[in-house]
């Protein structure tokens, strides 16, 4: 899924200032990477995408080489790319290792869940495609939009506690701790992650959920089998929280919510409005 913890960045991938010698046939791995290529107006260079690349709609016309964390070398190489542009965390590791040993240049783009991380991605993608000037312009535009979106909640004193629930298999809550896309977007939107003390995703005990005291439950709207409001708020631990008492849940498309790309300023505005209503103002 989009939310898995990324593995360590290999040495070659750290050479993020490099550019493809031939950027005419690029395979884009990672939804935000594909979005950035389109935002730069360089989409004609794309010959393939991964299955998380669902925006913009025109991207769906590209061949799909598979889910970014379950790639096969054969699937990626079948489109005969001149370069592979992959988001950090693409895998499995064995596939990435094989792809890096081919003659096809492989550039890995770091993933950080903050404003600077988004701008860095834009600049690296632009450099890789030989579109530095376009990338600088886009980064400046996105930076201004992100700052304006974050400013919406800067004066709010009483911050909402938000619990991001990834899944509820068997009634057990799998929630987001620190160093995750969910944690990053909650903070950018003026909220407080209701759970801390661990990184990544962890199954919480009933006591931990109750102790977290979330005001709002945040979930993805398209992540596997759906969890209805009735099912969510029937959970005894959720029911015992302020969010449960108020039946307050916010659902957003996973790629949109956690993509950390050109649309993240819009995500911040949407989530802030859901958390604070009219208090979140320009």
Short mmCIF file of C-alpha atoms in Angstrom, two decimals, residues 5-282:
data_model
loop_
_atom_site.label_atom_id
_atom_site.label_comp_id
_atom_site.label_asym_id
_atom_site.label_seq_id
_atom_site.Cartn_x
_atom_site.Cartn_y
_atom_site.Cartn_z
CA UNK A 5 7.62 2.22 5.54
CA UNK A 6 10.29 2.81 2.89
CA UNK A 7 13.57 0.95 3.00
CA UNK A 8 16.90 2.76 3.19
CA UNK A 9 17.93 4.79 0.19
CA UNK A 10 20.67 2.95 -1.76
CA UNK A 11 23.91 4.77 -2.51
CA UNK A 12 23.27 5.17 -6.23
CA UNK A 13 19.75 6.51 -5.63
CA UNK A 14 21.24 9.25 -3.50
CA UNK A 15 22.76 10.69 -6.68
CA UNK A 16 19.53 12.60 -7.08
CA UNK A 17 21.00 15.47 -9.07
CA UNK A 18 21.63 13.26 -12.09
CA UNK A 19 19.70 13.58 -15.34
CA UNK A 20 18.72 10.87 -17.79
CA UNK A 21 20.96 10.82 -20.86
CA UNK A 22 17.85 9.91 -22.86
CA UNK A 23 14.60 11.06 -21.19
CA UNK A 24 12.39 10.13 -24.15
CA UNK A 25 10.86 6.91 -22.72
CA UNK A 26 10.39 7.12 -18.95
CA UNK A 27 8.66 4.62 -16.68
CA UNK A 28 7.22 6.51 -13.70
CA UNK A 29 6.84 4.54 -10.47
CA UNK A 30 4.83 6.29 -7.74
CA UNK A 31 1.67 8.37 -7.96
CA UNK A 32 3.30 11.65 -6.97
CA UNK A 33 6.10 11.12 -9.51
CA UNK A 34 3.59 10.73 -12.33
CA UNK A 35 1.62 13.77 -11.14
CA UNK A 36 4.76 15.88 -11.10
CA UNK A 37 5.72 14.81 -14.63
CA UNK A 38 2.27 15.90 -15.85
CA UNK A 39 2.42 19.14 -13.84
CA UNK A 40 5.73 19.91 -15.55
CA UNK A 41 4.10 19.39 -18.94
CA UNK A 42 6.53 16.55 -19.68
CA UNK A 43 3.97 13.74 -19.91
CA UNK A 44 4.86 12.93 -23.53
CA UNK A 45 8.04 11.38 -22.17
CA UNK A 46 6.12 8.74 -20.20
CA UNK A 47 5.77 5.22 -21.59
CA UNK A 48 4.43 3.58 -18.42
CA UNK A 49 3.16 4.15 -14.90
CA UNK A 50 2.52 2.04 -11.83
CA UNK A 51 -0.93 1.23 -10.48
CA UNK A 52 -0.81 3.97 -7.79
CA UNK A 53 -0.56 6.57 -10.58
CA UNK A 54 -4.26 7.31 -11.07
CA UNK A 55 -4.10 11.09 -11.48
CA UNK A 56 -4.49 12.94 -13.73
CA UNK A 57 -7.01 10.87 -15.66
CA UNK A 58 -4.81 10.96 -18.76
CA UNK A 59 -2.24 8.89 -16.85
CA UNK A 60 -4.63 5.93 -16.94
CA UNK A 61 -4.04 5.67 -20.68
CA UNK A 62 -0.42 4.64 -20.04
CA UNK A 63 0.57 0.97 -19.68
CA UNK A 64 0.43 -0.17 -16.04
CA UNK A 65 3.56 -2.03 -14.91
CA UNK A 66 2.05 -3.06 -11.54
CA UNK A 67 1.80 -1.95 -7.93
CA UNK A 68 4.86 0.08 -6.92
CA UNK A 69 5.74 -2.21 -3.99
CA UNK A 70 5.19 -5.46 -5.88
CA UNK A 71 6.96 -4.80 -9.17
CA UNK A 72 8.52 -7.46 -11.38
CA UNK A 73 11.61 -6.72 -13.50
CA UNK A 74 9.86 -8.21 -16.52
CA UNK A 75 6.87 -5.90 -16.15
CA UNK A 76 8.97 -2.74 -15.99
CA UNK A 77 11.36 -3.77 -18.74
CA UNK A 78 8.53 -4.84 -21.06
CA UNK A 79 7.84 -1.18 -21.98
CA UNK A 80 11.44 -0.71 -23.14
CA UNK A 81 12.10 2.43 -21.05
CA UNK A 82 15.12 4.68 -21.60
CA UNK A 83 14.98 5.53 -17.89
CA UNK A 84 13.15 4.52 -14.71
CA UNK A 85 12.02 7.24 -12.28
CA UNK A 86 10.93 5.61 -9.02
CA UNK A 87 9.68 6.90 -5.70
CA UNK A 88 11.71 5.84 -2.67
CA UNK A 89 10.10 2.69 -1.26
CA UNK A 90 9.37 1.08 -4.61
CA UNK A 91 9.98 -2.63 -4.51
CA UNK A 92 10.38 -5.35 -3.65
CA UNK A 93 14.07 -4.82 -3.01
CA UNK A 94 14.99 -7.80 -5.19
CA UNK A 95 13.24 -6.24 -8.18
CA UNK A 96 14.87 -2.85 -7.63
CA UNK A 97 18.28 -4.52 -7.32
CA UNK A 98 17.74 -6.31 -10.65
CA UNK A 99 16.58 -3.14 -12.40
CA UNK A 100 19.61 -1.22 -11.13
CA UNK A 101 21.93 -3.83 -12.62
CA UNK A 102 20.52 -3.37 -16.12
CA UNK A 103 21.84 -0.80 -18.59
CA UNK A 104 18.72 1.33 -18.05
CA UNK A 105 19.35 4.38 -15.82
CA UNK A 106 17.39 4.19 -12.55
CA UNK A 107 16.77 7.35 -10.51
CA UNK A 108 15.15 7.00 -7.09
CA UNK A 109 13.32 10.03 -5.70
CA UNK A 110 13.41 10.54 -1.90
CA UNK A 111 10.10 10.71 -0.03
CA UNK A 112 9.66 13.14 2.86
CA UNK A 113 6.33 14.06 4.39
CA UNK A 114 6.67 17.83 4.62
CA UNK A 115 6.63 20.91 2.40
CA UNK A 116 10.35 20.80 1.64
CA UNK A 117 10.05 17.15 0.70
CA UNK A 118 7.46 17.97 -1.96
CA UNK A 119 9.61 20.75 -3.41
CA UNK A 120 12.63 18.45 -3.44
CA UNK A 121 10.68 15.84 -5.40
CA UNK A 122 9.68 18.42 -7.99
CA UNK A 123 13.25 19.60 -8.46
CA UNK A 124 14.66 16.07 -8.71
CA UNK A 125 12.05 14.98 -11.27
CA UNK A 126 12.66 18.15 -13.28
CA UNK A 127 16.42 17.60 -13.22
CA UNK A 128 16.02 13.97 -14.29
CA UNK A 129 13.95 15.01 -17.30
CA UNK A 130 16.15 17.96 -18.27
CA UNK A 131 13.37 20.38 -17.31
CA UNK A 132 15.11 22.33 -14.55
CA UNK A 133 13.57 25.70 -15.39
CA UNK A 134 10.06 24.26 -15.43
CA UNK A 135 10.74 22.52 -12.12
CA UNK A 136 11.96 25.72 -10.48
CA UNK A 137 8.84 27.54 -11.61
CA UNK A 138 6.53 24.74 -10.44
CA UNK A 139 8.33 24.46 -7.10
CA UNK A 140 7.92 28.20 -6.50
CA UNK A 141 4.21 28.00 -7.33
CA UNK A 142 3.61 24.95 -5.14
CA UNK A 143 5.64 26.45 -2.28
CA UNK A 144 3.45 29.57 -2.28
CA UNK A 145 0.27 27.48 -2.34
CA UNK A 146 1.47 25.23 0.49
CA UNK A 147 2.42 28.19 2.68
CA UNK A 148 -0.97 29.79 2.09
CA UNK A 149 -2.77 26.54 2.89
CA UNK A 150 -0.79 25.99 6.10
CA UNK A 151 -1.50 29.58 7.18
CA UNK A 152 -5.23 28.77 7.32
CA UNK A 153 -4.85 27.06 10.68
CA UNK A 154 -1.94 29.06 12.12
CA UNK A 155 -4.15 31.01 14.55
CA UNK A 156 -6.16 28.05 15.83
CA UNK A 157 -5.36 27.44 19.48
CA UNK A 158 -7.35 24.28 20.21
CA UNK A 159 -5.89 21.67 17.87
CA UNK A 160 -7.91 18.61 16.91
CA UNK A 161 -6.48 15.23 17.83
CA UNK A 162 -6.63 12.99 14.76
CA UNK A 163 -6.33 9.21 14.66
CA UNK A 164 -5.47 7.83 11.23
CA UNK A 165 -6.87 4.31 10.95
CA UNK A 166 -5.30 2.28 8.17
CA UNK A 167 -7.37 -0.84 8.75
CA UNK A 168 -9.70 -2.57 11.21
CA UNK A 169 -9.08 -6.24 10.53
CA UNK A 170 -10.81 -8.37 13.13
CA UNK A 171 -11.83 -5.23 14.96
CA UNK A 172 -8.20 -4.35 15.68
CA UNK A 173 -7.12 -0.78 14.94
CA UNK A 174 -3.98 -0.38 12.79
CA UNK A 175 -3.00 3.26 13.26
CA UNK A 176 -0.36 5.71 12.06
CA UNK A 177 2.49 6.81 14.28
CA UNK A 178 5.30 9.18 13.34
CA UNK A 179 7.37 9.30 10.15
CA UNK A 180 4.40 8.47 7.94
CA UNK A 181 2.49 10.26 5.21
CA UNK A 182 -0.59 10.29 7.46
CA UNK A 183 1.33 11.92 10.32
CA UNK A 184 2.74 14.51 7.91
CA UNK A 185 -0.59 15.52 6.38
CA UNK A 186 -2.29 15.71 9.79
CA UNK A 187 0.36 18.16 11.00
CA UNK A 188 0.34 20.24 7.81
CA UNK A 189 -3.44 20.56 8.15
CA UNK A 190 -3.21 21.93 11.67
CA UNK A 191 -4.04 18.75 13.52
CA UNK A 192 -2.21 16.66 16.13
CA UNK A 193 -1.53 12.99 15.61
CA UNK A 194 -3.45 11.35 18.45
CA UNK A 195 -0.83 8.62 18.85
CA UNK A 196 2.92 9.01 19.17
CA UNK A 197 5.89 7.20 20.59
CA UNK A 198 6.43 4.93 17.57
CA UNK A 199 7.20 5.21 13.88
CA UNK A 200 5.23 3.65 11.06
CA UNK A 201 2.01 1.72 11.59
CA UNK A 202 1.08 -0.29 14.66
CA UNK A 203 -1.86 -2.27 15.94
CA UNK A 204 -3.25 -0.48 18.98
CA UNK A 205 -4.72 -2.02 22.07
CA UNK A 206 -8.20 -0.90 23.11
CA UNK A 207 -6.61 0.97 26.01
CA UNK A 208 -4.22 2.81 23.66
CA UNK A 209 -7.09 3.94 21.42
CA UNK A 210 -9.07 5.23 24.39
CA UNK A 211 -5.98 6.95 25.85
CA UNK A 212 -5.30 8.65 22.49
CA UNK A 213 -8.60 10.57 22.85
CA UNK A 214 -9.01 11.39 19.15
CA UNK A 215 -11.48 14.11 18.21
CA UNK A 216 -11.56 12.86 14.62
CA UNK A 217 -10.93 9.54 12.87
CA UNK A 218 -9.20 9.87 9.49
CA UNK A 219 -9.43 7.05 6.95
CA UNK A 220 -8.83 6.37 3.27
CA UNK A 221 -11.93 5.90 1.17
CA UNK A 222 -10.47 3.35 -1.25
CA UNK A 223 -8.23 1.04 0.78
CA UNK A 224 -9.44 -2.52 0.45
CA UNK A 225 -12.68 -3.73 2.04
CA UNK A 226 -14.64 -0.72 3.23
CA UNK A 227 -15.45 -0.02 6.88
CA UNK A 228 -18.86 1.56 7.31
CA UNK A 229 -19.54 4.29 9.85
CA UNK A 230 -21.70 1.88 11.82
CA UNK A 231 -18.91 -0.71 11.93
CA UNK A 232 -16.32 1.90 12.87
CA UNK A 233 -18.30 3.43 15.71
CA UNK A 234 -19.49 0.06 16.98
CA UNK A 235 -15.89 -0.69 17.92
CA UNK A 236 -15.84 -0.41 21.74
CA UNK A 237 -12.55 1.50 21.93
CA UNK A 238 -13.51 3.98 19.20
CA UNK A 239 -16.93 4.44 20.78
CA UNK A 240 -15.23 5.46 24.02
CA UNK A 241 -13.39 8.40 22.42
CA UNK A 242 -14.56 11.96 21.66
CA UNK A 243 -14.55 11.02 17.96
CA UNK A 244 -16.77 8.05 18.69
CA UNK A 245 -19.19 10.06 20.80
CA UNK A 246 -19.52 12.64 18.02
CA UNK A 247 -19.34 10.02 15.22
CA UNK A 248 -16.69 12.18 13.56
CA UNK A 249 -14.87 10.50 10.69
CA UNK A 250 -13.21 12.04 7.63
CA UNK A 251 -12.61 9.86 4.57
CA UNK A 252 -10.47 10.89 1.62
CA UNK A 253 -9.02 9.16 -1.43
CA UNK A 254 -5.71 7.61 -0.40
CA UNK A 255 -3.70 8.79 -3.39
CA UNK A 256 -4.98 12.32 -2.92
CA UNK A 257 -4.61 12.41 0.87
CA UNK A 258 -1.16 10.86 1.15
CA UNK A 259 0.44 11.60 -2.22
CA UNK A 260 2.61 14.56 -1.18
CA UNK A 261 2.72 16.03 -4.66
CA UNK A 262 1.34 19.00 -6.61
CA UNK A 263 -2.15 18.66 -5.07
CA UNK A 264 -1.10 18.60 -1.42
CA UNK A 265 -2.01 22.26 -0.85
CA UNK A 266 -5.59 21.35 -1.85
CA UNK A 267 -5.48 18.37 0.53
CA UNK A 268 -4.41 20.64 3.40
CA UNK A 269 -7.30 23.01 2.69
CA UNK A 270 -9.82 20.17 2.44
CA UNK A 271 -8.67 18.40 5.59
CA UNK A 272 -8.39 21.65 7.56
CA UNK A 273 -11.96 22.53 6.55
CA UNK A 274 -13.13 19.09 7.73
CA UNK A 275 -11.33 19.50 11.05
CA UNK A 276 -12.12 23.14 11.82
CA UNK A 277 -14.90 24.30 9.52
CA UNK A 278 -15.07 28.09 9.35
CA UNK A 279 -12.16 28.47 11.78
CA UNK A 280 -9.79 27.53 8.95
CA UNK A 281 -9.73 30.75 6.95
CA UNK A 282 -7.38 32.52 4.57
#
